[in-house]
Amino acid sequence: MIRLFTLREYRFFCYTHTRMSSFLPKSIQNLIDEFSRLPGIGPKTAERLAIHLLHSPHSKIVGLGESVLNMKEGVEFCAKCWHLADDSLCHVCRDEARNRGVICVVEHVLDVVAIEKSRAFSGVYHVLHGVLSPMDGIGPEDLKLYELEKRVKEGDVREVVLAVNPSVEGETTALYITKMLRPYEGVRVTRIARGLPVGGELGYADESTISRAIVGRMGVE
Amino acid sequence: MIRLFTLREYRFFCYTHTRMSSFLPKSIQNLIDEFSRLPGIGPKTAERLAIHLLHSPHSKIVGLGESVLNMKEGVEFCAKCWHLADDSLCHVCRDEARNRGVICVVEHVLDVVAIEKSRAFSGVYHVLHGVLSPMDGIGPEDLKLYELEKRVKEGDVREVVLAVNPSVEGETTALYITKMLRPYEGVRVTRIARGLPVGGELGYADESTISRAIVGRMGVE
């Protein structure tokens, strides 16, 4: 009797079989395995990266290896805004010129970097380190929400700009913060504008972006 | 007078300006710079990778860092076929079951891995480590061509399978090898088949692939 594999079984067989028997020296296969565990890097890209490094000068290999090992050296979270910092305070919170009356609330560290690169914001930040997501068991106590309320309570904050992403979880988090800050009179809660990106064409934009762009239209000065 | 930037100047300004002032701790910026020097990894991907590692357990960071540093440990080139090896001979040349009468000539190390994964070839390999390219100043003496001729001269080789890529340089290299091996009677030089990939549809294939598929047609058994 001939036993036929299903496509799924066949793929699994190929996968395990290829993994078990390596066709490259062990130290290089180790590196390929480590690279392919990184997000967005598949086995083929990992192979190419490893072979590229193999043909690179020794200094480049040492540079990358030591940067990885030392990456956490001296890195802390800013005691005020929870951004990454070299010291107890991050570069934004240390900067005397920043407007401490305006706090921009973001989900992640890289959102701060993205906004800083735009050079359009002169206030300070607050990094939540996530969004509310009951499905994944992430509640208010898992985020830096209490710390945000404390900052609003203590300092003379005039405005809190919500720059969370427009996902279901982001919207929930925005709503939570709006409610949380309602008792504080004199604190205005705003959201960054959603609309057509600069260079984006109307014909290619999705319905909800166009709808947000129309609702959020501004007077021409 | 208002001085207007050209788009090119503006982009250069943004680029240098963003590079100079880092918005992240130095050790993390170092890692991002190292990652973005790798092929196919842009600044955004490098940022994502670094932040992913930052949130990873310590063991994973050490695993990656040490794999990079130790990647060349014990890695040599096989004395026979110039594939990567743990020892003086690679796993293929060490394998007693392989057919030493058939040599498959490939450009790079990863080509050996790709053919090995297909499990369709039972002979041995010869890695050229490049292709002839007069434009880049790569001549026969820069490749492992002399070593190939030596193997053919010494051993009882019956067939040399050319598996170089169908680029201009690859074709030139194939022609060079064919001429080089002409004096050796009893050695057949072949090329791997070009044609439609398995799963590829005729309507989407380019003209030269279809042309090769028709020229290389085989009798149905």
Short mmCIF file of C-alpha atoms in Angstrom, two decimals, chain A:
data_model
loop_
_atom_site.label_atom_id
_atom_site.label_comp_id
_atom_site.label_asym_id
_atom_site.label_seq_id
_atom_site.Cartn_x
_atom_site.Cartn_y
_atom_site.Cartn_z
CA MET A 1 0.00 0.00 0.00
CA ILE A 2 1.30 3.42 -0.89
CA ARG A 3 1.03 5.93 1.93
CA LEU A 4 0.44 9.46 0.65
CA PHE A 5 1.53 12.48 2.69
CA THR A 6 -0.76 15.47 3.02
CA LEU A 7 0.89 18.73 1.92
CA ARG A 8 1.10 19.79 5.57
CA GLU A 9 2.87 16.59 6.64
CA TYR A 10 5.23 16.90 3.68
CA ARG A 11 6.13 20.50 4.56
CA PHE A 12 6.70 19.55 8.20
CA PHE A 13 8.90 16.64 7.10
CA CYS A 14 10.96 18.94 4.83
CA TYR A 15 11.23 21.54 7.58
CA THR A 16 12.40 19.20 10.35
CA HIS A 17 14.64 17.31 7.97
CA THR A 18 16.34 20.47 6.73
CA ARG A 19 16.78 21.76 10.24
CA MET A 20 18.25 18.57 11.62
CA SER A 21 20.94 18.07 9.06
CA SER A 22 22.94 21.25 8.67
CA PHE A 23 24.94 21.78 5.49
CA LEU A 24 27.20 24.42 7.02
CA PRO A 25 29.76 24.46 9.85
CA LYS A 26 28.17 24.48 13.31
CA SER A 27 29.25 28.00 14.31
CA ILE A 28 27.74 29.47 11.14
CA GLN A 29 24.54 27.44 11.49
CA ASN A 30 24.27 28.76 15.08
CA LEU A 31 24.46 32.32 13.82
CA ILE A 32 21.86 31.63 11.11
CA ASP A 33 19.52 30.18 13.75
CA GLU A 34 20.03 33.24 15.99
CA PHE A 35 19.39 35.66 13.12
CA SER A 36 16.25 33.85 12.00
CA ARG A 37 14.78 34.21 15.49
CA LEU A 38 14.70 38.00 14.99
CA PRO A 39 11.39 39.46 13.77
CA GLY A 40 11.09 39.90 10.01
CA ILE A 41 14.18 37.81 9.23
CA GLY A 42 13.45 34.50 7.54
CA PRO A 43 15.85 31.57 7.05
CA LYS A 44 17.03 32.76 3.61
CA THR A 45 17.82 36.29 4.82
CA ALA A 46 19.56 34.84 7.88
CA GLU A 47 21.76 32.72 5.59
CA ARG A 48 22.64 35.73 3.45
CA LEU A 49 23.48 37.85 6.50
CA ALA A 50 25.74 35.16 7.97
CA ILE A 51 27.62 34.65 4.70
CA HIS A 52 27.95 38.42 4.27
CA LEU A 53 29.50 38.67 7.74
CA LEU A 54 31.81 35.74 7.00
CA HIS A 55 33.31 37.69 4.11
CA SER A 56 33.48 40.93 6.13
CA PRO A 57 36.63 42.19 7.84
CA HIS A 58 37.20 40.97 11.39
CA SER A 59 36.59 44.47 12.85
CA LYS A 60 33.04 44.50 11.50
CA ILE A 61 32.22 41.14 13.08
CA VAL A 62 33.63 42.24 16.43
CA GLY A 63 31.78 45.57 16.10
CA LEU A 64 28.42 43.88 15.65
CA GLY A 65 29.03 41.17 18.27
CA GLU A 66 30.11 43.62 20.96
CA SER A 67 27.33 46.09 20.16
CA VAL A 68 24.84 43.29 20.78
CA LEU A 69 26.48 42.20 24.04
CA ASN A 70 26.82 45.77 25.35
CA MET A 71 23.45 47.03 24.18
CA LYS A 72 21.95 47.27 27.66
CA GLU A 73 25.03 48.91 29.17
CA GLY A 74 24.02 52.09 30.99
CA VAL A 75 20.52 52.00 29.51
CA GLU A 76 17.76 52.91 31.94
CA PHE A 77 14.20 54.07 31.71
CA CYS A 78 13.71 57.80 32.27
CA ALA A 79 12.26 58.29 35.76
CA LYS A 80 9.81 60.89 34.44
CA CYS A 81 8.61 59.82 31.00
CA TRP A 82 9.76 56.16 30.75
CA HIS A 83 11.62 56.75 27.49
CA LEU A 84 15.04 55.08 27.20
CA ALA A 85 17.80 57.10 28.84
CA ASP A 86 21.55 57.12 29.33
CA ASP A 87 21.02 58.55 32.78
CA SER A 88 18.15 58.78 35.26
CA LEU A 89 16.47 61.30 32.94
CA CYS A 90 16.18 61.04 29.14
CA HIS A 91 17.53 63.67 26.75
CA VAL A 92 14.11 65.28 26.36
CA CYS A 93 13.38 65.58 30.09
CA ARG A 94 16.93 66.94 30.71
CA ASP A 95 16.48 69.61 28.03
CA GLU A 96 15.70 72.98 29.71
CA ALA A 97 14.21 74.40 26.52
CA ARG A 98 11.35 71.88 26.30
CA ASN A 99 7.84 72.95 27.19
CA ARG A 100 6.93 70.90 30.27
CA GLY A 101 3.31 72.03 30.07
CA VAL A 102 2.56 69.77 27.10
CA ILE A 103 2.88 65.96 27.42
CA CYS A 104 2.66 63.74 24.36
CA VAL A 105 1.49 60.20 25.22
CA VAL A 106 2.85 57.43 22.99
CA GLU A 107 2.73 53.63 23.01
CA HIS A 108 6.37 52.75 22.44
CA VAL A 109 9.92 54.09 22.62
CA LEU A 110 10.27 54.22 18.82
CA ASP A 111 7.23 56.52 18.62
CA VAL A 112 9.25 59.12 20.57
CA VAL A 113 12.12 58.73 18.07
CA ALA A 114 9.72 59.14 15.13
CA ILE A 115 8.16 62.33 16.57
CA GLU A 116 11.59 63.74 17.54
CA LYS A 117 12.80 63.22 13.97
CA SER A 118 9.89 65.31 12.68
CA ARG A 119 11.12 68.24 14.88
CA ALA A 120 7.53 69.42 15.15
CA PHE A 121 7.00 68.89 18.89
CA SER A 122 8.61 70.97 21.61
CA GLY A 123 6.89 69.48 24.65
CA VAL A 124 7.78 66.37 26.68
CA TYR A 125 6.71 62.74 26.33
CA HIS A 126 5.15 59.92 28.29
CA VAL A 127 5.75 56.35 27.05
CA LEU A 128 2.99 53.89 28.05
CA HIS A 129 4.93 50.75 27.00
CA GLY A 130 1.87 49.17 25.44
CA VAL A 131 -1.86 49.61 25.03
CA LEU A 132 -4.87 48.32 26.95
CA SER A 133 -5.78 44.91 25.59
CA PRO A 134 -8.14 42.78 27.69
CA MET A 135 -7.79 39.92 25.14
CA ASP A 136 -4.07 39.66 25.94
CA GLY A 137 -4.65 40.31 29.65
CA ILE A 138 -3.06 43.77 29.57
CA GLY A 139 -4.88 46.06 32.01
CA PRO A 140 -4.23 49.64 33.24
CA GLU A 141 -1.80 48.41 35.93
CA ASP A 142 0.49 46.93 33.23
CA LEU A 143 0.99 50.32 31.55
CA LYS A 144 2.50 53.57 32.83
CA LEU A 145 -0.97 55.10 33.27
CA TYR A 146 -0.76 55.73 37.00
CA GLU A 147 2.58 57.50 36.42
CA LEU A 148 0.90 59.73 33.82
CA GLU A 149 -1.86 60.71 36.24
CA LYS A 150 0.78 61.45 38.90
CA ARG A 151 2.62 63.78 36.49
CA VAL A 152 -0.61 65.60 35.64
CA LYS A 153 -1.50 65.88 39.35
CA GLU A 154 1.90 67.23 40.37
CA GLY A 155 3.14 69.46 37.55
CA ASP A 156 1.38 72.36 35.90
CA VAL A 157 0.39 70.46 32.76
CA ARG A 158 -1.81 72.37 30.34
CA GLU A 159 -2.24 69.83 27.57
CA VAL A 160 -1.98 66.06 27.07
CA VAL A 161 -1.59 65.09 23.40
CA LEU A 162 -2.65 61.50 22.70
CA ALA A 163 -0.49 59.98 19.95
CA VAL A 164 -1.59 56.36 20.34
CA ASN A 165 -2.22 54.34 17.18
CA PRO A 166 -5.75 54.18 15.76
CA SER A 167 -6.23 50.46 16.47
CA VAL A 168 -9.06 49.10 18.63
CA GLU A 169 -6.64 48.85 21.57
CA GLY A 170 -5.27 52.34 20.90
CA GLU A 171 -8.76 53.83 20.83
CA THR A 172 -9.62 52.05 24.09
CA THR A 173 -6.46 53.41 25.72
CA ALA A 174 -7.21 56.93 24.45
CA LEU A 175 -10.72 56.72 25.90
CA TYR A 176 -9.36 55.45 29.24
CA ILE A 177 -6.87 58.33 29.50
CA THR A 178 -9.51 60.91 28.53
CA LYS A 179 -11.77 59.63 31.35
CA MET A 180 -8.87 59.40 33.79
CA LEU A 181 -7.87 63.03 33.21
CA ARG A 182 -11.42 64.46 33.21
CA PRO A 183 -11.27 65.48 36.93
CA TYR A 184 -8.23 67.69 36.28
CA GLU A 185 -9.62 71.03 35.20
CA GLY A 186 -7.34 73.18 33.12
CA VAL A 187 -5.81 70.11 31.43
CA ARG A 188 -6.83 69.89 27.79
CA VAL A 189 -6.72 66.42 26.19
CA THR A 190 -6.05 66.45 22.42
CA ARG A 191 -5.29 63.85 19.74
CA ILE A 192 -2.86 64.11 16.85
CA ALA A 193 -4.53 64.67 13.47
CA ARG A 194 -5.42 61.76 11.21
CA GLY A 195 -5.73 62.47 7.52
CA LEU A 196 -4.00 62.08 4.19
CA PRO A 197 -0.22 61.69 4.50
CA VAL A 198 1.93 64.38 2.85
CA GLY A 199 2.44 63.17 -0.72
CA GLY A 200 -0.53 60.79 -0.49
CA GLU A 201 -3.12 60.94 -3.25
CA LEU A 202 -6.84 61.04 -2.59
CA GLY A 203 -7.55 58.28 -5.13
CA TYR A 204 -5.35 55.79 -3.32
CA ALA A 205 -6.40 56.56 0.27
CA ASP A 206 -8.75 54.23 2.18
CA GLU A 207 -12.24 55.31 3.23
CA SER A 208 -11.55 55.76 6.93
CA THR A 209 -8.49 57.96 6.28
CA ILE A 210 -10.53 60.17 3.94
CA SER A 211 -13.38 60.27 6.46
CA ARG A 212 -10.96 61.34 9.23
CA ALA A 213 -9.39 63.95 6.93
CA ILE A 214 -12.77 65.52 6.22
CA VAL A 215 -13.95 65.46 9.85
CA GLY A 216 -10.64 67.01 10.96
CA ARG A 217 -10.53 69.76 8.31
CA MET A 218 -9.03 73.10 9.36
CA GLY A 219 -9.66 76.71 8.38
CA VAL A 220 -7.26 78.18 5.84
CA GLU A 221 -5.35 81.07 7.37
#
